[in-house]
Tab-separated table of C-alpha atoms and ligand atoms in Angstrom:
chain	number	residue	atom	x	y	z
A	123	MET	CA	7.662	-3.921	27.682
A	124	ARG	CA	4.209	-5.546	27.082
A	125	SER	CA	5.212	-7.368	23.520
A	126	TRP	CA	8.151	-8.707	25.914
A	127	ALA	CA	5.763	-9.899	28.328
A	128	GLU	CA	3.740	-11.257	25.623
A	129	GLY	CA	6.273	-12.828	24.058
A	130	ALA	CA	7.715	-14.355	27.186
A	131	LEU	CA	4.386	-15.924	28.200
A	132	ALA	CA	3.898	-17.495	24.828
A	133	LEU	CA	6.973	-19.163	24.950
A	134	VAL	CA	6.073	-20.182	28.364
A	135	ILE	CA	2.725	-21.801	26.978
A	136	LEU	CA	4.772	-23.033	24.058
A	137	LEU	CA	7.323	-24.674	26.416
A	138	GLY	CA	4.307	-26.454	28.503
A	139	LEU	CA	2.793	-27.752	25.264
A	140	GLY	CA	5.983	-28.850	23.939
A	141	VAL	CA	6.300	-31.328	27.476
A	142	ALA	CA	2.988	-32.015	27.361
A	143	LEU	CA	3.228	-33.269	23.551
A	144	PHE	CA	6.438	-35.251	24.499
A	145	MET	CA	5.174	-37.375	27.400
A	146	PHE	CA	1.672	-37.780	25.329
A	147	SER	CA	4.465	-38.676	22.372
A	148	GLY	CA	6.654	-41.256	24.779
A	149	GLU	CA	3.147	-42.492	26.075
A	150	SER	CA	1.963	-43.889	22.877
A	151	LEU	CA	5.365	-44.992	22.281
A	152	GLY	CA	5.871	-46.866	25.640
A	153	GLU	CA	5.234	-50.835	25.621
A	154	GLY	CA	3.441	-50.866	29.522
A	155	SER	CA	2.049	-47.486	29.643
A	156	THR	CA	-0.882	-47.219	31.385
A	157	ALA	CA	-3.655	-44.744	29.750
A	158	THR	CA	-4.479	-43.254	33.155
A	159	THR	CA	-1.244	-41.915	33.438
A	160	ALA	CA	-1.298	-37.731	33.345
A	161	PRO	CA	1.809	-36.351	31.939
A	162	ILE	CA	4.209	-34.971	34.089
A	163	ILE	CA	4.492	-31.026	33.680
A	164	VAL	CA	7.300	-29.446	35.613
A	165	ASP	CA	7.849	-25.984	36.535
A	166	PRO	CA	11.786	-25.573	35.484
A	167	ASP	CA	12.352	-22.545	37.593
A	168	ALA	CA	10.787	-24.047	40.824
A	169	ALA	CA	12.899	-27.738	39.600
A	170	VAL	CA	15.926	-25.750	39.453
A	171	ARG	CA	15.060	-24.132	43.312
A	172	GLY	CA	14.546	-27.604	44.526
A	173	GLU	CA	17.320	-28.819	43.446
A	174	ILE	CA	19.487	-26.163	45.812
A	175	ILE	CA	17.025	-26.797	48.534
A	176	ALA	CA	17.549	-30.749	48.330
A	177	SER	CA	21.162	-30.349	48.865
A	178	ARG	CA	21.282	-27.599	51.495
A	179	THR	CA	18.857	-29.463	53.522
A	180	GLY	CA	20.439	-32.903	53.293
A	181	CYS	CA	17.872	-34.674	51.438
A	182	LEU	CA	20.341	-36.176	49.317
A	183	ALA	CA	21.979	-38.055	52.094
A	184	CYS	CA	19.633	-40.725	52.243
A	185	HIS	CA	17.983	-40.370	48.193
A	186	THR	CA	19.989	-40.653	45.022
A	187	ILE	CA	18.992	-39.007	42.076
A	188	ASP	CA	20.884	-41.744	39.840
A	189	GLY	CA	18.644	-45.014	39.790
A	190	THR	CA	20.275	-46.806	43.282
A	191	PRO	CA	18.880	-46.740	46.625
A	192	GLY	CA	20.179	-45.515	49.335
A	193	SER	CA	18.855	-45.243	52.697
A	194	GLY	CA	15.692	-44.164	51.325
A	195	PRO	CA	14.388	-44.846	47.660
A	196	THR	CA	15.785	-43.064	44.910
A	197	TRP	CA	13.964	-40.046	43.287
A	198	ARG	CA	14.988	-41.006	39.396
A	199	GLY	CA	11.704	-42.071	37.671
A	200	LEU	CA	10.114	-41.579	41.498
A	201	ALA	CA	7.119	-39.199	40.230
A	202	GLY	CA	4.404	-40.706	38.474
A	203	SER	CA	5.419	-44.294	39.455
A	204	SER	CA	3.419	-46.826	41.779
A	205	ARG	CA	4.477	-46.762	45.291
A	206	PRO	CA	3.832	-50.092	47.044
A	207	LEU	CA	3.479	-48.928	50.516
A	208	GLN	CA	4.220	-50.646	53.826
A	209	SER	CA	0.352	-50.604	54.321
A	210	GLY	CA	-0.469	-53.032	51.215
A	211	ASP	CA	-1.794	-50.130	49.403
A	212	VAL	CA	-0.481	-49.260	45.934
A	213	VAL	CA	-0.148	-45.310	45.160
A	214	THR	CA	0.662	-43.204	42.094
A	215	ALA	CA	3.549	-40.998	43.298
A	216	ASP	CA	1.395	-37.834	41.916
A	217	ASP	CA	1.956	-34.033	43.456
A	218	VAL	CA	-0.242	-34.698	46.442
A	219	TYR	CA	1.639	-38.183	47.337
A	220	LEU	CA	5.115	-36.225	46.943
A	221	THR	CA	3.949	-33.584	48.987
A	222	ASN	CA	2.594	-35.627	51.491
A	223	SER	CA	6.006	-38.008	51.536
A	224	ILE	CA	7.699	-34.768	52.516
A	225	VAL	CA	5.525	-33.020	54.996
A	226	ASP	CA	4.449	-36.063	56.899
A	227	PRO	CA	6.704	-39.044	55.851
A	228	GLY	CA	5.366	-41.578	58.353
A	229	SER	CA	1.492	-41.552	56.856
A	230	GLN	CA	2.697	-43.256	53.646
A	231	VAL	CA	5.738	-45.594	54.271
A	232	VAL	CA	7.543	-46.909	51.117
A	233	ALA	CA	7.579	-50.693	51.234
A	234	GLY	CA	10.915	-52.109	51.840
A	235	PHE	CA	12.109	-48.992	54.105
A	236	ASP	CA	12.340	-47.655	57.199
A	237	ASN	CA	9.909	-44.400	58.553
A	238	ILE	CA	13.501	-42.764	59.087
A	239	MET	CA	12.803	-39.441	57.490
A	240	SER	CA	12.440	-36.551	59.544
A	241	PRO	CA	8.897	-35.793	60.640
A	242	ASP	CA	10.429	-31.982	60.929
A	243	TYR	CA	10.449	-30.998	57.248
A	244	GLU	CA	6.554	-29.645	57.649
A	245	ASP	CA	7.442	-26.702	60.446
A	246	SER	CA	11.159	-26.516	59.161
A	247	LEU	CA	10.481	-25.953	55.162
A	248	THR	CA	7.868	-23.354	54.118
A	249	GLU	CA	5.250	-24.312	51.538
A	250	GLN	CA	7.141	-23.167	48.647
A	251	GLU	CA	9.840	-24.923	49.233
A	252	VAL	CA	8.523	-28.325	49.319
A	253	VAL	CA	6.680	-27.463	46.608
A	254	ASP	CA	9.906	-26.623	44.730
A	255	LEU	CA	11.226	-29.557	45.923
A	256	VAL	CA	8.339	-31.749	44.628
A	257	GLU	CA	8.853	-29.922	40.864
A	258	TYR	CA	12.645	-31.121	41.353
A	259	ILE	CA	11.747	-34.651	41.872
A	260	LYS	CA	9.248	-34.318	39.014
A	261	SER	CA	11.983	-33.311	36.735
A	262	LEU	CA	13.859	-36.639	38.047
A	263	ALA	CA	10.577	-38.649	36.191
A	264	SER	CA	12.362	-39.969	33.317
B	83	LIG	C1	17.531	-40.033	56.999
B	83	LIG	C2	17.447	-40.330	55.384
B	83	LIG	C3	16.417	-39.653	54.811
B	83	LIG	C4	16.500	-38.055	54.466
B	83	LIG	C5	17.256	-37.065	55.229
B	83	LIG	C6	14.996	-37.294	53.881
B	83	LIG	N1	14.666	-38.863	53.603
B	83	LIG	FE1	12.781	-38.607	52.107
B	83	LIG	N2	12.836	-41.104	52.771
B	83	LIG	C7	13.701	-41.769	53.237
B	83	LIG	C8	12.954	-43.023	53.283
B	83	LIG	C9	13.612	-44.182	54.354
B	83	LIG	C10	11.933	-42.683	52.564
B	83	LIG	C11	10.903	-44.177	52.368
B	83	LIG	C12	10.365	-44.451	53.555
B	83	LIG	C13	8.923	-43.755	53.932
B	83	LIG	O1	8.115	-43.299	52.722
B	83	LIG	O2	8.884	-42.755	54.434
B	83	LIG	C14	11.895	-41.889	52.310
B	83	LIG	C15	10.438	-41.693	51.436
B	83	LIG	C16	10.775	-40.380	50.519
B	83	LIG	C17	9.240	-39.959	49.404
B	83	LIG	C18	8.647	-40.898	48.852
B	83	LIG	C19	9.752	-42.047	48.461
B	83	LIG	C20	8.861	-43.022	47.252
B	83	LIG	O3	9.843	-44.008	46.632
B	83	LIG	O4	7.894	-43.089	47.102
B	83	LIG	C21	9.889	-38.434	49.343
B	83	LIG	C22	9.231	-38.089	48.170
B	83	LIG	C23	11.140	-38.054	50.037
B	83	LIG	N3	11.462	-38.920	50.826
B	83	LIG	C24	11.392	-36.710	50.008
B	83	LIG	C25	12.430	-36.290	50.828
B	83	LIG	C26	12.914	-34.737	51.044
B	83	LIG	C27	12.599	-34.160	50.076
B	83	LIG	C28	14.028	-35.089	51.797
B	83	LIG	C29	14.628	-33.159	52.321
B	83	LIG	C30	13.605	-31.904	52.672
B	83	LIG	C31	14.111	-35.991	52.233
B	83	LIG	N4	13.357	-37.305	51.620
B	83	LIG	C32	15.178	-36.486	53.201
B	83	LIG	C33	14.448	-41.356	54.347
B	83	LIG	C34	15.208	-39.731	53.907
């Protein structure tokens, strides 16, 4: 049992390192890459749960995952990108921003879109569900 658990742990760590290395190598090859962009590390199990929550909750009625805008911005390539806001600020779509966009969508409205996202997700989703949704969105970063 113990060695199985150790094996599983090693695998998780290796996977994490692999993703990190992949992101780093992608960055050094990328043309307009900025040195300040942190690699996006996704929890794959949470991302799978997030995908189910997104379709069950109706997020995908307004958000696409293929890069085309719906009544909301697409989730493809969102994580880690620069978001121009209606306020004139430009923020990076990190975990904190993504979480905030779900639980308090009116506080940072994306430029060019209306503030039509329901503010009720903070009450209707559990904290874990919000984390899972953020991991799912991060899995669509590229
Ligand atoms: C009725 C349509 C609608 C639904 C349903 C909806 N959203 Fe949104 N969402 C929007 C719009 C419009 C914006 C852009 C304006 C804003 O920032 O609030 C947005 C913005 C976002 C952003 C920030 C996007 C960016 O480009 O920076 C995230 C993240 C997000 N939504 C997640 C979710 C999640 C998760 C759900 C489901 C729990 C959801 N949304 C459901 C319309 C919707």
